[in-house]
Coordinates of C-alpha atoms and ligand atoms in Angstrom, one line a residue:
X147 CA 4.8 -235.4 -61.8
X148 CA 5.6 -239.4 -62.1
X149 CA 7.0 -239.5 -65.6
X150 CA 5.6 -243.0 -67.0
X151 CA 7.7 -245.8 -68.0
X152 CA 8.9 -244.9 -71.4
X153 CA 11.6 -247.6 -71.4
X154 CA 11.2 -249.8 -74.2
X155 CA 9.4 -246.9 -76.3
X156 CA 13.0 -245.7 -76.2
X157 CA 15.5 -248.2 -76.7
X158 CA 14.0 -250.0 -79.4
X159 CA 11.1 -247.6 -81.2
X160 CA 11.3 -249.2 -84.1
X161 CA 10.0 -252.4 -82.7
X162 CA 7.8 -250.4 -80.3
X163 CA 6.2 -248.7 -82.8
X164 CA 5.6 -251.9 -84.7
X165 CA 3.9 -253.4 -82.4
X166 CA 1.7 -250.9 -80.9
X167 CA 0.5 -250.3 -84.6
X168 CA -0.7 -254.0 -85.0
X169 CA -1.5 -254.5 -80.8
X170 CA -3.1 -251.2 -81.0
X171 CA -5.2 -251.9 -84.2
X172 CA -4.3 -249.0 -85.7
X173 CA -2.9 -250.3 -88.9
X174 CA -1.7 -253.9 -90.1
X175 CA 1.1 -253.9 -92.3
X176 CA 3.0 -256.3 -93.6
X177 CA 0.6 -258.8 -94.0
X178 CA -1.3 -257.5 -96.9
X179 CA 0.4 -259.1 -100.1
X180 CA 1.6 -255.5 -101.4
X181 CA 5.0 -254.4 -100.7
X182 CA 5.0 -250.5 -99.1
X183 CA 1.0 -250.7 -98.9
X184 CA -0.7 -251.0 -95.1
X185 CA -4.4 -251.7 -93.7
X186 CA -5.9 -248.6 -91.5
X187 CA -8.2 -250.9 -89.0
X188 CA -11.6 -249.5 -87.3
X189 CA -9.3 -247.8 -84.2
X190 CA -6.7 -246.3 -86.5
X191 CA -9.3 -244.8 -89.2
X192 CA -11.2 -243.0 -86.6
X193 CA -7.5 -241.5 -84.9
X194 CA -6.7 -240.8 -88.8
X195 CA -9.8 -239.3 -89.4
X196 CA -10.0 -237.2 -86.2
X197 CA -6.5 -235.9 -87.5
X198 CA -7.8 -235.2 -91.3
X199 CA -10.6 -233.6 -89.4
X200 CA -8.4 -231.1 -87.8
X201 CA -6.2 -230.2 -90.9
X202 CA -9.6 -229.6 -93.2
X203 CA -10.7 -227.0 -90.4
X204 CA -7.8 -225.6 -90.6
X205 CA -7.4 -225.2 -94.4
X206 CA -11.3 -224.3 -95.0
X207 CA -11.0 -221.4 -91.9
X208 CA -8.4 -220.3 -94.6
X209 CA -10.4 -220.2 -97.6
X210 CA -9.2 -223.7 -99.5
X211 CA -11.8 -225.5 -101.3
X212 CA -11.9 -229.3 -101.1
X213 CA -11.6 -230.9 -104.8
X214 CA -11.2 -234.3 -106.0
X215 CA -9.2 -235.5 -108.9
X216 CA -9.0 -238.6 -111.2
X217 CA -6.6 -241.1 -110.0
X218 CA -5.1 -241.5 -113.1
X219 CA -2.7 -239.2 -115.2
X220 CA -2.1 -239.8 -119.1
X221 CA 1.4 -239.6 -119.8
X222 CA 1.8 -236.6 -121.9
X223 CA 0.7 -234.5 -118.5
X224 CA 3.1 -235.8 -116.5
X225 CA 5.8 -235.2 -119.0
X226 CA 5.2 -231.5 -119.5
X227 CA 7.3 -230.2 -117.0
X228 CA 10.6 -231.8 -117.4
X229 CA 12.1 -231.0 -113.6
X230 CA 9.2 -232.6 -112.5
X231 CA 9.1 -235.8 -114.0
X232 CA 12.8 -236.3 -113.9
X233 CA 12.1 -236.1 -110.4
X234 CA 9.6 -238.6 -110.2
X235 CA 10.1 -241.1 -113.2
X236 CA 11.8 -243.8 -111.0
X237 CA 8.8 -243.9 -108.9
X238 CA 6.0 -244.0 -111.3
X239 CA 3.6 -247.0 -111.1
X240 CA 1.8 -247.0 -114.8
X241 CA -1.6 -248.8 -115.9
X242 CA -1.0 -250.0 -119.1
X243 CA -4.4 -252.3 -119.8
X244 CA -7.5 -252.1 -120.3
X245 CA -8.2 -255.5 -119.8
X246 CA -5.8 -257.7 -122.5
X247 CA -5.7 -254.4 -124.5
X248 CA -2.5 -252.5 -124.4
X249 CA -3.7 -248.7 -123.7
X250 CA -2.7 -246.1 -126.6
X251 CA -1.7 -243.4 -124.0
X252 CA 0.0 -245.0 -120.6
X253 CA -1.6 -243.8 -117.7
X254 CA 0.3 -243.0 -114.5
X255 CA -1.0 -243.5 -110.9
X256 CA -0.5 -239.9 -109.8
X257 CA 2.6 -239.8 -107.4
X258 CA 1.2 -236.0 -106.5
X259 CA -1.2 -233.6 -108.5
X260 CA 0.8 -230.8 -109.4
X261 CA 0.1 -232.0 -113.3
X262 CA -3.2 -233.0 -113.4
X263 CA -4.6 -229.9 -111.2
X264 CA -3.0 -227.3 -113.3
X265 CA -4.1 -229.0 -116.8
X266 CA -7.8 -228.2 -115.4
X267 CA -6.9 -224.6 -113.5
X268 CA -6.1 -223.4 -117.2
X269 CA -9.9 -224.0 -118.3
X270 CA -11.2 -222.5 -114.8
X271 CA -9.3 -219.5 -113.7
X272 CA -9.0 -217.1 -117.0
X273 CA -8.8 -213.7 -114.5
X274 CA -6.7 -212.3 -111.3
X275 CA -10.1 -211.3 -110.5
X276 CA -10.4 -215.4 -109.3
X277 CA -7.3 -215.3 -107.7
X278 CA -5.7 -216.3 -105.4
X279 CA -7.2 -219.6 -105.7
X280 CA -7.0 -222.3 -102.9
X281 CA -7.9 -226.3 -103.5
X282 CA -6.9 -229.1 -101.6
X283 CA -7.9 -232.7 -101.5
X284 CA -7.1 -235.8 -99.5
X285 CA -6.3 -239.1 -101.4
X286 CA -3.7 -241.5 -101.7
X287 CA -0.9 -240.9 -104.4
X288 CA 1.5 -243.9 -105.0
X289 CA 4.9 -243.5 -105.5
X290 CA 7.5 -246.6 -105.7
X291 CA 10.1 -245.6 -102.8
X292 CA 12.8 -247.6 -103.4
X293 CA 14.6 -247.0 -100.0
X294 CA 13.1 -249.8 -97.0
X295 CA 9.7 -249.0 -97.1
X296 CA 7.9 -248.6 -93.3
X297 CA 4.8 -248.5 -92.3
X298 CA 2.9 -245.0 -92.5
X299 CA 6.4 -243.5 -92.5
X300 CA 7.4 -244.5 -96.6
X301 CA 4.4 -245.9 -97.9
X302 CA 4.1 -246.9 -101.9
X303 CA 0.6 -246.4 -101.5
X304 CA 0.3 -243.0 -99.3
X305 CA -3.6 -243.6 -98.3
X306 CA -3.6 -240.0 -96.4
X307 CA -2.5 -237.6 -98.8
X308 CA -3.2 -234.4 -98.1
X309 CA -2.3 -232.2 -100.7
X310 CA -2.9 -228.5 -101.5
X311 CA -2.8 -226.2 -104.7
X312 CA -3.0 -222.7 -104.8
X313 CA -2.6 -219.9 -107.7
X314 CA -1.5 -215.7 -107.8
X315 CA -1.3 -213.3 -110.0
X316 CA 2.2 -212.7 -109.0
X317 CA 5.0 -213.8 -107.1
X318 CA 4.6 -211.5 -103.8
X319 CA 1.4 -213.5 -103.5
X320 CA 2.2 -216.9 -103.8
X321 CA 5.5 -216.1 -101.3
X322 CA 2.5 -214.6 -99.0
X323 CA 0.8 -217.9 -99.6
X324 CA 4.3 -219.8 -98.8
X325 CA 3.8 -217.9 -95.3
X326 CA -0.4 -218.5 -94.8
X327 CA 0.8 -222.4 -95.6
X328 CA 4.0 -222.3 -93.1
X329 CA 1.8 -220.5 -90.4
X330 CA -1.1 -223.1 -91.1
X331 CA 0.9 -226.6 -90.6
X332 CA 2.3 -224.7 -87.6
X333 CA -1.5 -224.6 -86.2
X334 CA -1.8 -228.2 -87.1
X335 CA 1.2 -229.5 -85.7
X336 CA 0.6 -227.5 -82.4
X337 CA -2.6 -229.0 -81.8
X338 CA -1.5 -232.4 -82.1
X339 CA 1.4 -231.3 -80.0
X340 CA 4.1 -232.4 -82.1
X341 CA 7.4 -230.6 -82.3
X342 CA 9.0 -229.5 -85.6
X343 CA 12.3 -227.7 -87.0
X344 CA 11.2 -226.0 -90.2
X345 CA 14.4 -225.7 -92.6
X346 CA 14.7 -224.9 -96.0
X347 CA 15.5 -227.6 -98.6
X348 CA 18.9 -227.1 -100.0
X349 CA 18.6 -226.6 -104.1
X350 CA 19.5 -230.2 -104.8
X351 CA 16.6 -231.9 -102.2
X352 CA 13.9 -228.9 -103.4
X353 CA 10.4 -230.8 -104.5
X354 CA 11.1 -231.6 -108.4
X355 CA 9.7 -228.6 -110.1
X356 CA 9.4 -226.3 -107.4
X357 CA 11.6 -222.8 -107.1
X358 CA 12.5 -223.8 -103.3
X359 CA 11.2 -226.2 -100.5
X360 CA 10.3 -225.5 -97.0
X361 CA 9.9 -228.7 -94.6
X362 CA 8.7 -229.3 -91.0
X363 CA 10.9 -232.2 -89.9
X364 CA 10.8 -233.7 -86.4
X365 CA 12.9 -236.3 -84.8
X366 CA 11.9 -239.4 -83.8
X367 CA 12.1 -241.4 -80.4
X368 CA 15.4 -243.5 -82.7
X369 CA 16.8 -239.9 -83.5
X370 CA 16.2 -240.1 -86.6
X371 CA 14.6 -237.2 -88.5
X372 CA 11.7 -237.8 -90.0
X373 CA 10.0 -234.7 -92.7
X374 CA 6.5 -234.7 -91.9
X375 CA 4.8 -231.7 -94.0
X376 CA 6.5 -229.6 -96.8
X377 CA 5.4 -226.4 -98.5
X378 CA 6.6 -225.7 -101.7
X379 CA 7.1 -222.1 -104.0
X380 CA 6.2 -223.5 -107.4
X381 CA 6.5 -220.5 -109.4
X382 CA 5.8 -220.4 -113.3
X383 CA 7.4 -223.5 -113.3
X384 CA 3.6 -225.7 -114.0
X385 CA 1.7 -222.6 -115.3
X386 CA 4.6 -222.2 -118.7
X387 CA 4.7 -225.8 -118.8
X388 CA 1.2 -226.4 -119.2
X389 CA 0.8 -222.5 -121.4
X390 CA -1.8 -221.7 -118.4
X391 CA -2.2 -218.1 -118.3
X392 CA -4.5 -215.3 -117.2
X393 CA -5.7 -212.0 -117.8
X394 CA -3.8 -209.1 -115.4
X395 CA -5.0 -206.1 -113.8
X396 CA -3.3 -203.9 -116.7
X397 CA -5.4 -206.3 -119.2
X398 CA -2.3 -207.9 -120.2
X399 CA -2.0 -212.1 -120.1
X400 CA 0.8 -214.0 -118.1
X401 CA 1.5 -217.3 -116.2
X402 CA 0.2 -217.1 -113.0
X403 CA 2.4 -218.3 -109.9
X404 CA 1.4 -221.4 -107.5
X405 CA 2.3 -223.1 -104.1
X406 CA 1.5 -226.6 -103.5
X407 CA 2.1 -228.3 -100.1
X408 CA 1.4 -231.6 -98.4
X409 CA 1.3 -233.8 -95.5
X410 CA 0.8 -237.2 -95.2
X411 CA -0.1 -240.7 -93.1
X412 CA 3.8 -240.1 -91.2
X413 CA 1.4 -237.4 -89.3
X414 CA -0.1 -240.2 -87.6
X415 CA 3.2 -241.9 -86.8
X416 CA 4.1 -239.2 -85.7
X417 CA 1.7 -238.5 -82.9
X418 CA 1.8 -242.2 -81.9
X419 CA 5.7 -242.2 -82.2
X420 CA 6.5 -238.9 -80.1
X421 CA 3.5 -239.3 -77.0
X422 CA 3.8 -242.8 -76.7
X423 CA 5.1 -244.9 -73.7
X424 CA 5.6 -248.8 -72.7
X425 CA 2.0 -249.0 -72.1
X426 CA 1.2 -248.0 -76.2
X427 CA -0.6 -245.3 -77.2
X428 CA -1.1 -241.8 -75.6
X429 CA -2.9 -239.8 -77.9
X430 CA -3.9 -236.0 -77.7
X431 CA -7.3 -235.7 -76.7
X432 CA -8.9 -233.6 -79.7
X433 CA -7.9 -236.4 -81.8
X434 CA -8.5 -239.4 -79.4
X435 CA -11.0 -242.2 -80.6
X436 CA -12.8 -242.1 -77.8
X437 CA -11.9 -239.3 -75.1
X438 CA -13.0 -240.8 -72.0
X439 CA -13.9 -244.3 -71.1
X440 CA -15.5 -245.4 -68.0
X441 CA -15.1 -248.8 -66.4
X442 CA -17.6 -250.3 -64.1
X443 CA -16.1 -252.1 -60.7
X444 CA -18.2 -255.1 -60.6
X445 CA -20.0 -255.1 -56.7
X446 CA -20.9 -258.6 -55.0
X447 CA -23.5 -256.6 -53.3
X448 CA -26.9 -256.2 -55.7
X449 CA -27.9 -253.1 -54.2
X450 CA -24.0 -251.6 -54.7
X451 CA -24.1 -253.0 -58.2
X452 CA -27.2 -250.9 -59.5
X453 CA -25.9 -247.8 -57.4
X454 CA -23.2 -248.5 -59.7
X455 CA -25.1 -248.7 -62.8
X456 CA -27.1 -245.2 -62.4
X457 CA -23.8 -243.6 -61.3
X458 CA -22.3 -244.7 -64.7
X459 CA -25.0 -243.6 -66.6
X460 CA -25.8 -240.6 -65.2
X461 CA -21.7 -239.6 -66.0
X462 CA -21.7 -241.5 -69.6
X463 CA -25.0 -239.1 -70.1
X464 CA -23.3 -236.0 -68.7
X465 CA -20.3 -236.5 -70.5
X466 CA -22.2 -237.5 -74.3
X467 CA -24.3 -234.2 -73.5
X468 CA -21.1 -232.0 -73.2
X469 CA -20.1 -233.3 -76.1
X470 CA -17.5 -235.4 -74.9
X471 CA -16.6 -238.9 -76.8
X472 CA -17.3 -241.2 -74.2
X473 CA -17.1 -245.1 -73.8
X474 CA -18.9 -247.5 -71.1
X475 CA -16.8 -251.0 -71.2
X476 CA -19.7 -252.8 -70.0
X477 CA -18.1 -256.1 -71.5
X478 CA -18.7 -258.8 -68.8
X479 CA -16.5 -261.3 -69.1
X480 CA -13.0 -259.7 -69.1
X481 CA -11.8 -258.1 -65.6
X482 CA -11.4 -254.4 -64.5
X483 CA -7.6 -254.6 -64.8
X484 CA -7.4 -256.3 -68.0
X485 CA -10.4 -253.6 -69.6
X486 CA -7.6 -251.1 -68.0
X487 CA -4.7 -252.4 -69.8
X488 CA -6.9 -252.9 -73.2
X489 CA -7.6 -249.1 -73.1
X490 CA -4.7 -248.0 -72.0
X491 CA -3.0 -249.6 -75.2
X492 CA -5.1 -248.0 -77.2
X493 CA -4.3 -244.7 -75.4
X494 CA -7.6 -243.0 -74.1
X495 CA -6.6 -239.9 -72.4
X496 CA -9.0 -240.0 -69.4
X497 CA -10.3 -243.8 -67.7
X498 CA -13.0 -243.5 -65.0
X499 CA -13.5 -245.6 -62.4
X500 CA -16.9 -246.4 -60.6
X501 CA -17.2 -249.2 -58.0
X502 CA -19.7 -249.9 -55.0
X503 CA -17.0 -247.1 -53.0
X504 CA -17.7 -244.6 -55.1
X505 CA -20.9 -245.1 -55.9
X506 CA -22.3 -245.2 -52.4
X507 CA -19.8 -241.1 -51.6
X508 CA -20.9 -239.7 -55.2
X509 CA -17.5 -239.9 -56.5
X510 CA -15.1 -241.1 -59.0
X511 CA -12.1 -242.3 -59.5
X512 CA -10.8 -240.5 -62.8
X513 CA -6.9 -241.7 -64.4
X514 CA -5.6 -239.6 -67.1
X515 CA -2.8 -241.9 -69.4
X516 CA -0.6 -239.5 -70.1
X517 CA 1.1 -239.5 -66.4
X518 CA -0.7 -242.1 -65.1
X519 CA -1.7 -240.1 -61.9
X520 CA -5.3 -241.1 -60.5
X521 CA -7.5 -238.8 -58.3
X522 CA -10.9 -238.9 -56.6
X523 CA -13.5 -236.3 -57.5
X524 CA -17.1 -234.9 -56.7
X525 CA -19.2 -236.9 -59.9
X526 CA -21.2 -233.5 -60.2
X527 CA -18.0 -231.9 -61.3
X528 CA -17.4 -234.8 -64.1
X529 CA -17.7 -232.4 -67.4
X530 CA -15.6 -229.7 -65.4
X531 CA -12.9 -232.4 -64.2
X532 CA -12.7 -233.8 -67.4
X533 CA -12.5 -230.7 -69.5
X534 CA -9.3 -229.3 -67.2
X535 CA -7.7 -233.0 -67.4
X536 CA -7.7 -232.7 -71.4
X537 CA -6.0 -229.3 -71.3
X538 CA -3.4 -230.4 -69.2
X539 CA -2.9 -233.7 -71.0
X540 CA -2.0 -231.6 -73.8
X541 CA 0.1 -228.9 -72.2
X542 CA 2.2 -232.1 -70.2
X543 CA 2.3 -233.8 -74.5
X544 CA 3.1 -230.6 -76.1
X545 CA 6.0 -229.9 -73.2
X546 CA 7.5 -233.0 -72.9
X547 CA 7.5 -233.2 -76.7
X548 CA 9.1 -229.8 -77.4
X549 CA 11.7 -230.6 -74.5
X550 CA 12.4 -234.0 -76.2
X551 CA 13.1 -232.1 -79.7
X552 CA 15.1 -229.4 -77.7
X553 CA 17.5 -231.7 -76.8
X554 CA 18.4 -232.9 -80.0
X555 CA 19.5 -230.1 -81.8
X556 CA 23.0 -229.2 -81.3
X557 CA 25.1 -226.2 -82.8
X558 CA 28.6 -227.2 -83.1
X559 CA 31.3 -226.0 -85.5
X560 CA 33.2 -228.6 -83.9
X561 CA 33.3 -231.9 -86.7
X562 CA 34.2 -234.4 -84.1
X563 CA 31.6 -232.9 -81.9
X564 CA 28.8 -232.8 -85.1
X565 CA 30.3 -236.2 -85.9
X566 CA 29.4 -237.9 -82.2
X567 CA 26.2 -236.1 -82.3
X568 CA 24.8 -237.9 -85.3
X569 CA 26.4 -241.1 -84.9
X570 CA 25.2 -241.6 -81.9
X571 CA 21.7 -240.8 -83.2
X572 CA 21.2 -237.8 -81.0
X573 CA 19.5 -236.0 -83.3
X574 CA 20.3 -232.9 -85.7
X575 CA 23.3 -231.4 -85.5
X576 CA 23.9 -227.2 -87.2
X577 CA 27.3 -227.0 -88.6
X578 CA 28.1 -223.3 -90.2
X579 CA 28.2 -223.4 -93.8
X580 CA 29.7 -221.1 -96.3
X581 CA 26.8 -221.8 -99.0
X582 CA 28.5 -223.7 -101.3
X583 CA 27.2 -227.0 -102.6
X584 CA 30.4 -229.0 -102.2
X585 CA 30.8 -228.4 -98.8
X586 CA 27.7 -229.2 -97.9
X587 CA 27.5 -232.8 -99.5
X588 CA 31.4 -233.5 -98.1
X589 CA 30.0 -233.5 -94.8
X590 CA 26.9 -235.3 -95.5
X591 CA 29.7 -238.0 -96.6
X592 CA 32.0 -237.1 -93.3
X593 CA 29.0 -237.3 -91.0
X594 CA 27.2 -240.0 -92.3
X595 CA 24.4 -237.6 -92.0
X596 CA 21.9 -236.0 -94.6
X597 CA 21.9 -232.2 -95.2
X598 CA 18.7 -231.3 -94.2
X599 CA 18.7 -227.5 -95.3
X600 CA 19.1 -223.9 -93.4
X601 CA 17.0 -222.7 -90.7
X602 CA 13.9 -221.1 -91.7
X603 CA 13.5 -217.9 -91.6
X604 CA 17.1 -217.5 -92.2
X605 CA 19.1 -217.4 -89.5
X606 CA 23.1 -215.8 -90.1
X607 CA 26.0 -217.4 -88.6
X608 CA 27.8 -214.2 -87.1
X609 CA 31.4 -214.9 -87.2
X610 CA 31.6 -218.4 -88.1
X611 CA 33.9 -219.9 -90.7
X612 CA 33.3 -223.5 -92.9
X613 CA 34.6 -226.3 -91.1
X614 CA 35.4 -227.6 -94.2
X615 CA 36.8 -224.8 -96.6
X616 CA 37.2 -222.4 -94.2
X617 CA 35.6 -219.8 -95.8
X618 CA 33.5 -217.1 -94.3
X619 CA 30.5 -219.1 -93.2
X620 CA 26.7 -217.3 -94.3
X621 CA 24.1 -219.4 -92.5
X622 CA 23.5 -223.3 -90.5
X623 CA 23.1 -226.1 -92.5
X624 CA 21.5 -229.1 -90.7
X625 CA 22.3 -232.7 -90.7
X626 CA 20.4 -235.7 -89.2
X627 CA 20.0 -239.4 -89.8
X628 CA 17.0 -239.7 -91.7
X629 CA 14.1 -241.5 -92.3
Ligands
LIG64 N1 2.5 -232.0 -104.1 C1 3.5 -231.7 -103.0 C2 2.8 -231.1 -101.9 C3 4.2 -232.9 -102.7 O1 4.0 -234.0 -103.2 N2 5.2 -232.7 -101.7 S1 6.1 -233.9 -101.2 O2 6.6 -234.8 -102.2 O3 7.1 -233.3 -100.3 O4 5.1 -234.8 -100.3 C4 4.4 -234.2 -99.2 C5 4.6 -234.9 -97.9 O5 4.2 -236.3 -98.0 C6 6.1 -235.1 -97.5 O6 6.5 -233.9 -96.8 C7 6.1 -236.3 -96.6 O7 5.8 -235.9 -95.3 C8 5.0 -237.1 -97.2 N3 5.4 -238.3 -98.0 C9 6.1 -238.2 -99.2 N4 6.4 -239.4 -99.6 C10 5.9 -240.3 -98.7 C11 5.8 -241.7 -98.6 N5 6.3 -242.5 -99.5 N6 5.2 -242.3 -97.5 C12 4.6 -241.5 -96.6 N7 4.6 -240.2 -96.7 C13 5.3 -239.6 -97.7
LIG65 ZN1 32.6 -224.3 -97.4

């Protein structure tokens, strides 16, 4: 199979993908007079909302119900648990007007909802009869990142928060939960066919209140690692701190247990980060904008040029009736190849073809984006055709993604070996580690390289010592440049 061009997508992705956001019309950022803070255009809402789409499917198959909270939180809530707002504090934004009128209680724009949602769980779950209880809700949380903000990837205003909240009546429930939630951004991530390492947070990068992290991360065409979805055991941790508790099965009262976890608008980054090539934008077809779009040849014959017009109908009608998102670019003053290299950009997994040739045989000339291969088929078969081109589009995205990732994970106990690995921004590098703190942040110093956490589920490291205390080494920890 021709692999397409992917040359400039590789040695300069960050530029890439800054482009292809803005040529693409995806997103404009940068321009808006808000630092951190980015524009989803027309093209980018629907590929946003075509991904949402697929996540509330997944979260409603599993019995979350969709909420939707106040945007603002007094200050007193955010305070009560004091892990959690130690975490956050330096990234707070605060409304403290009401017009010229200084407010009596300052009110935070929520950074996340762990706060706000258990204040309200305490006057609407009184039973483990009600439980486990599953909400979620999609918003945008601001948070002031102080590192260089980029767009979609560290947003101050995260427009596509998608956060979940969920309750027990013990803590064999909610670590159930912690598994329900792992296995369900697995789904996600598989069909958009991007390629994770799933690690556990070491105790100092754990969410800020939480008992212990668990993150997807993926690494992006620059080598970086990027975390693109984290699930969190909260514990008692909110439930004490808010005195939220619930009658038990042997009539007693307690704190119940919650999870939270989240993904956000680097989802979207991600997909157009990881499939796309020189050309812009190849994106998975259950998520594409428009699946298929079919371009009229223009015919200097009259009597080619209407045979041309019913075939294209009569495959635009086939296609719309199967359910297919289909486009006719019927726009008459722009050429075929230009029309070709508009969609393409914009990544549309499947282009059609339909001149006086095929028209007058009953064919077509289908392209899919992906490879860039082009073939000529019976136009009876379209819906078929079409169908079988989408699967394999996302079998050739989801292999050539998970080979990509593959590559750039390395096991070394070797330090000059790890050391190469990361400089040279391969990727993420698994070094054996005894456990102990100290050791672990002495080579996030040697490497130049963040500890990203152990492999999760854990994974021993028979027979390896500490490179740097040589100790009897217990698991991997990873390291990677990061986002
Ligand atoms: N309430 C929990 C779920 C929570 O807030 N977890 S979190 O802080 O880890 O955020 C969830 C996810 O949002 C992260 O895994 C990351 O993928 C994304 N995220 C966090 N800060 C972001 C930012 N500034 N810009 C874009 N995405 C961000
Ligand atoms: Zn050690």
């Amino acid at each position: 199979m021709a692999e397409p061009q992917r040359k400039k997508w590789s040695e300069n992705y960050p530029r890439w993908f800054d482009w292809v956001i803005g040529e693409a019309e995806v997103y404009d950022y940068g321009r808006y007079p808000v630092k951190g803070m980015g524009v989803w255009m027309p093209y980018g809402f629907q590929l946003r909302k075509k991904i949402i789409g697929l996540m509330r499917e997944i979260l409603d198959r599993l019995g979350h119900e969709e909420v939707l909270f106040p945007l603002l939180i007094p200050e007193d809530l955010l305070r009560r648990e004091s892990e959690h707002v130690k975490g956050f504090e330096a990234e707070v934004y605060w409304v403290t007007h009401g017009g010229r009128r200084p407010l009596d209680v300052k009110l935070a724009l929520r950074p996340t909802s762990e706060t706000s949602i258990t204040y309200m769980e305490t006057f609407w779950i009184k039973s483990y009869k009600q439980l486990p209880k599953k909400y979620y809700q999609v918003v945008s949380i601001f948070r002031y990142e102080t590192k260089a903000t980029r767009p979609m990837i560290r947003l101050r205003e995260v427009t596509t928060f998608k956060e979940a909240h969920t309750v027990h009546s013990n803590f064999e429930d909610a670590e159930r939960q912690v598994l329900e939630a792992v296995e369900a951004y697995k789904e996600f991530f598989d069909r958009l066919a991007i390629p994770y390492v799933i690690s556990r947070r070491p105790e100092w990068d754990k969410f800020a209140g939480a008992l212990y992290t668990i993150a997807f991360d993926t690494v992006m065409p620059d080598g970086r690692k990027l975390q693109i979805g984290t699930v969190h055991n909260l514990g008692q941790n909110f439930t004490k701190a808010f005195d939220f508790r619930i009658q038990l099965a042997d009539e007693s009262l307690d704190h119940p247990w919650q999870t939270s976890y989240g993904i956000s608008d680097r989802v979207v980054a991600t997909v157009i980060s990881l499939h796309g090539d020189d050309r812009g934008l190849v994106l998975p077809p259950n998520v594409a904008p428009i699946q298929v779009v079919i371009v009229p040849i223009p015919a200097k014959d009259e009597e080619d040029m209407k045979l041309v017009k019913e075939l294209v109908e009569q495959v635009r009608r086939a296609l719309e009736t199967a359910g297919i998102r289909v486009k006719v670019d019927e726009r008459e003053e722009m050429r075929p190849g230009a029309k070709f290299y508009y969609w393409e950009l914009r990544g549309v997994p499947v282009r059609i073809e339909i001149g006086a040739k095929e028209a007058r045989e009953g064919v077509l000339t289908i392209h899919r984006r992906d490879t860039l291969e082009k073939r000529t088929i019976p136009a009876e078969n379209v819906v078929v055709e079409v169908r079988r081109l989408f699967d394999e589009i996302y079998q050739n995205l989801y292999e050539r993604a998970w080979k990509y990732l593959r590559e750039r994970i390395k096991r070394t106990a070797d330090l000059e070996e790890a050391k190469e690995w990361v400089e040279n921004r391969r990727g993420v590098v698994e070094v054996p580690w005894c456990g102990r703190e100290e050791c672990a942040l002495k080579l996030e110093e040697e490497l130049g390289a963040e500890a990203m956490g152990t492999p999760w589920p854990f994974e021993k490291a028979e027979g390896e010592v500490c490179p740097v205390c040589g100790r009897k080494a217990i698991t991997w920890m990873r390291y990677s440049k990061s986002y």
